[in-house]
Amino acid sequence: MLKIRKMTLYDYDDVYNLWVSCVGMGLNNIDDSKDGIGRFLKRNPDTCFVSEYENRVVGVIMAGNDGRRGYIYHTSVNSKYRNQGIGSKLVDTAINALKNQGINKAALVVFNKNENGNAFWEKQGFTVREDLVYRNKSLAEMIRIDT
């Protein structure tokens, strides 16, 4: 039976292994380290979730907010468990958690080349913003790991 529950740092190894198994996922050595994820979970304890099947993590979604907008990160479902509605249930759970915190809009970033990810988010009702340019600046030297 599928179970969705809040993510804890105890889940890190299983979640990280899931992330690296997903083609198109972008990770880096600082933010996605155990310490980096621990900081994120401490700041967002009620908006990050894992799905379990037979006590095995098969899906994950991380979400947080800045008090104004919600942001979704690193949503993944084990390839053996896809097309069963797990990703949609994780998204619904995270969106409801954000709504419970008074957040009315959520955003996310997907690599252009991640065709599966972009198709999934399109089905979830997330649209592409053609009027924006996404920019960032690294404040620390990071190594990006594309899987």
Coordinates of C-alpha atoms in Angstrom, one line a residue:
M1 CA 0.0 0.0 0.0
L2 CA 1.3 3.5 -0.9
K3 CA 1.9 5.9 2.0
I4 CA 2.8 9.6 1.8
R5 CA 4.4 11.1 4.8
K6 CA 6.6 14.1 5.7
M7 CA 10.2 13.7 4.7
T8 CA 12.8 13.7 7.4
L9 CA 16.6 13.8 7.2
Y10 CA 16.5 10.1 8.0
D11 CA 15.2 9.6 4.4
Y12 CA 18.2 11.4 2.9
D13 CA 20.1 8.4 1.6
D14 CA 17.1 6.8 0.0
V15 CA 16.0 10.1 -1.5
Y16 CA 19.4 10.9 -2.8
N17 CA 19.7 7.5 -4.5
L18 CA 16.3 8.1 -6.0
W19 CA 17.4 11.5 -7.4
V20 CA 20.5 10.2 -9.0
S21 CA 18.5 7.4 -10.7
C22 CA 16.2 9.9 -12.4
V23 CA 17.4 11.1 -15.8
G24 CA 17.2 14.9 -16.1
M25 CA 17.6 15.6 -12.4
G26 CA 20.1 18.4 -11.6
L27 CA 21.9 18.2 -8.3
N28 CA 24.9 20.0 -6.8
N29 CA 27.3 19.1 -4.1
I30 CA 26.4 21.8 -1.6
D31 CA 22.6 22.3 -1.7
D32 CA 21.9 18.7 -2.2
S33 CA 24.3 17.4 0.4
K34 CA 22.9 15.9 3.6
D35 CA 23.7 19.2 5.4
G36 CA 22.0 21.2 2.7
I37 CA 18.9 19.1 2.7
G38 CA 18.9 19.2 6.5
R39 CA 18.8 23.0 6.4
F40 CA 16.0 22.9 3.9
L41 CA 13.9 20.5 5.9
K42 CA 14.5 22.5 9.1
R43 CA 13.2 25.6 7.4
N44 CA 10.3 23.7 5.6
P45 CA 9.3 20.8 7.9
D46 CA 5.7 20.6 6.8
T47 CA 6.0 20.9 3.0
C48 CA 8.4 18.1 2.0
F49 CA 7.1 14.5 1.5
V50 CA 8.1 11.0 0.5
S51 CA 5.9 8.2 -0.8
E52 CA 6.6 4.7 0.4
Y53 CA 5.6 1.4 -1.0
E54 CA 6.3 -1.6 1.3
N55 CA 8.5 0.6 3.5
R56 CA 10.6 1.7 0.5
V57 CA 10.9 5.3 -0.6
V58 CA 9.6 5.4 -4.2
G59 CA 8.9 9.1 -4.6
V60 CA 9.8 12.5 -3.2
I61 CA 8.8 16.1 -3.4
M62 CA 10.4 19.1 -1.7
A63 CA 8.6 22.3 -1.4
G64 CA 9.1 25.5 0.6
N65 CA 8.1 29.2 0.6
D66 CA 9.4 32.6 1.2
G67 CA 6.2 33.8 2.8
R68 CA 4.9 35.0 -0.5
R69 CA 5.5 32.3 -3.1
G70 CA 5.9 28.5 -2.9
Y71 CA 8.7 26.7 -4.7
I72 CA 8.9 23.1 -5.6
Y73 CA 12.2 21.2 -5.9
H74 CA 13.5 17.7 -6.8
T75 CA 10.3 15.9 -7.4
S76 CA 11.0 12.3 -8.4
V77 CA 9.3 8.9 -8.7
N78 CA 11.2 5.7 -9.1
S79 CA 10.9 4.6 -12.7
K80 CA 9.4 1.3 -11.7
Y81 CA 6.5 3.1 -10.0
R82 CA 5.7 5.8 -12.6
N83 CA 2.4 6.2 -14.3
Q84 CA 0.5 5.1 -11.1
G85 CA -0.4 8.6 -9.9
I86 CA 2.3 8.8 -7.2
G87 CA 3.8 12.0 -8.6
S88 CA 0.4 13.6 -8.8
K89 CA -0.4 12.6 -5.2
L90 CA 2.9 14.1 -4.0
V91 CA 2.2 17.3 -5.9
D92 CA -1.3 17.6 -4.5
T93 CA 0.0 16.9 -1.0
A94 CA 2.8 19.6 -1.3
I95 CA 0.4 22.1 -2.9
N96 CA -2.1 21.6 -0.1
A97 CA 0.6 22.0 2.5
L98 CA 1.7 25.3 0.9
K99 CA -2.0 26.5 0.8
N100 CA -2.3 25.7 4.5
Q101 CA 0.6 28.1 5.0
G102 CA -1.2 30.9 3.1
I103 CA 0.7 30.5 -0.1
N104 CA -1.3 31.2 -3.2
K105 CA 1.1 30.5 -6.1
A106 CA 3.9 28.0 -6.7
A107 CA 6.8 27.9 -9.1
L108 CA 9.4 25.5 -10.1
V109 CA 12.4 25.1 -12.5
V110 CA 12.9 22.2 -14.9
F111 CA 15.8 21.8 -17.3
N112 CA 14.8 22.3 -21.0
K113 CA 16.2 18.9 -21.9
N114 CA 14.2 17.1 -19.2
E115 CA 11.4 16.0 -21.5
N116 CA 9.7 13.6 -19.0
G117 CA 9.8 16.3 -16.2
N118 CA 8.4 19.0 -18.5
A119 CA 5.6 16.7 -19.7
F120 CA 4.7 15.8 -16.1
W121 CA 4.6 19.4 -14.9
E122 CA 2.5 20.4 -17.9
K123 CA -0.1 17.7 -16.9
Q124 CA -0.1 19.1 -13.4
G125 CA -1.2 22.5 -14.7
F126 CA 2.1 24.3 -14.5
T127 CA 2.7 26.6 -17.4
V128 CA 5.8 28.0 -19.0
R129 CA 6.4 31.7 -18.4
E130 CA 7.7 33.2 -21.6
D131 CA 7.9 36.7 -20.1
L132 CA 10.6 35.8 -17.6
V133 CA 14.3 35.2 -17.7
Y134 CA 15.5 32.9 -14.9
R135 CA 18.8 34.1 -13.4
N136 CA 20.9 32.9 -10.5
K137 CA 24.3 33.5 -9.0
S138 CA 26.3 31.0 -7.1
L139 CA 27.5 32.3 -3.8
A140 CA 29.8 29.3 -3.2
E141 CA 31.7 27.1 -5.6
M142 CA 29.4 24.2 -6.5
I143 CA 29.7 21.2 -8.7
R144 CA 26.5 20.5 -10.6
I145 CA 25.7 16.8 -11.1
D146 CA 23.4 16.2 -14.0
T147 CA 21.9 12.8 -14.0

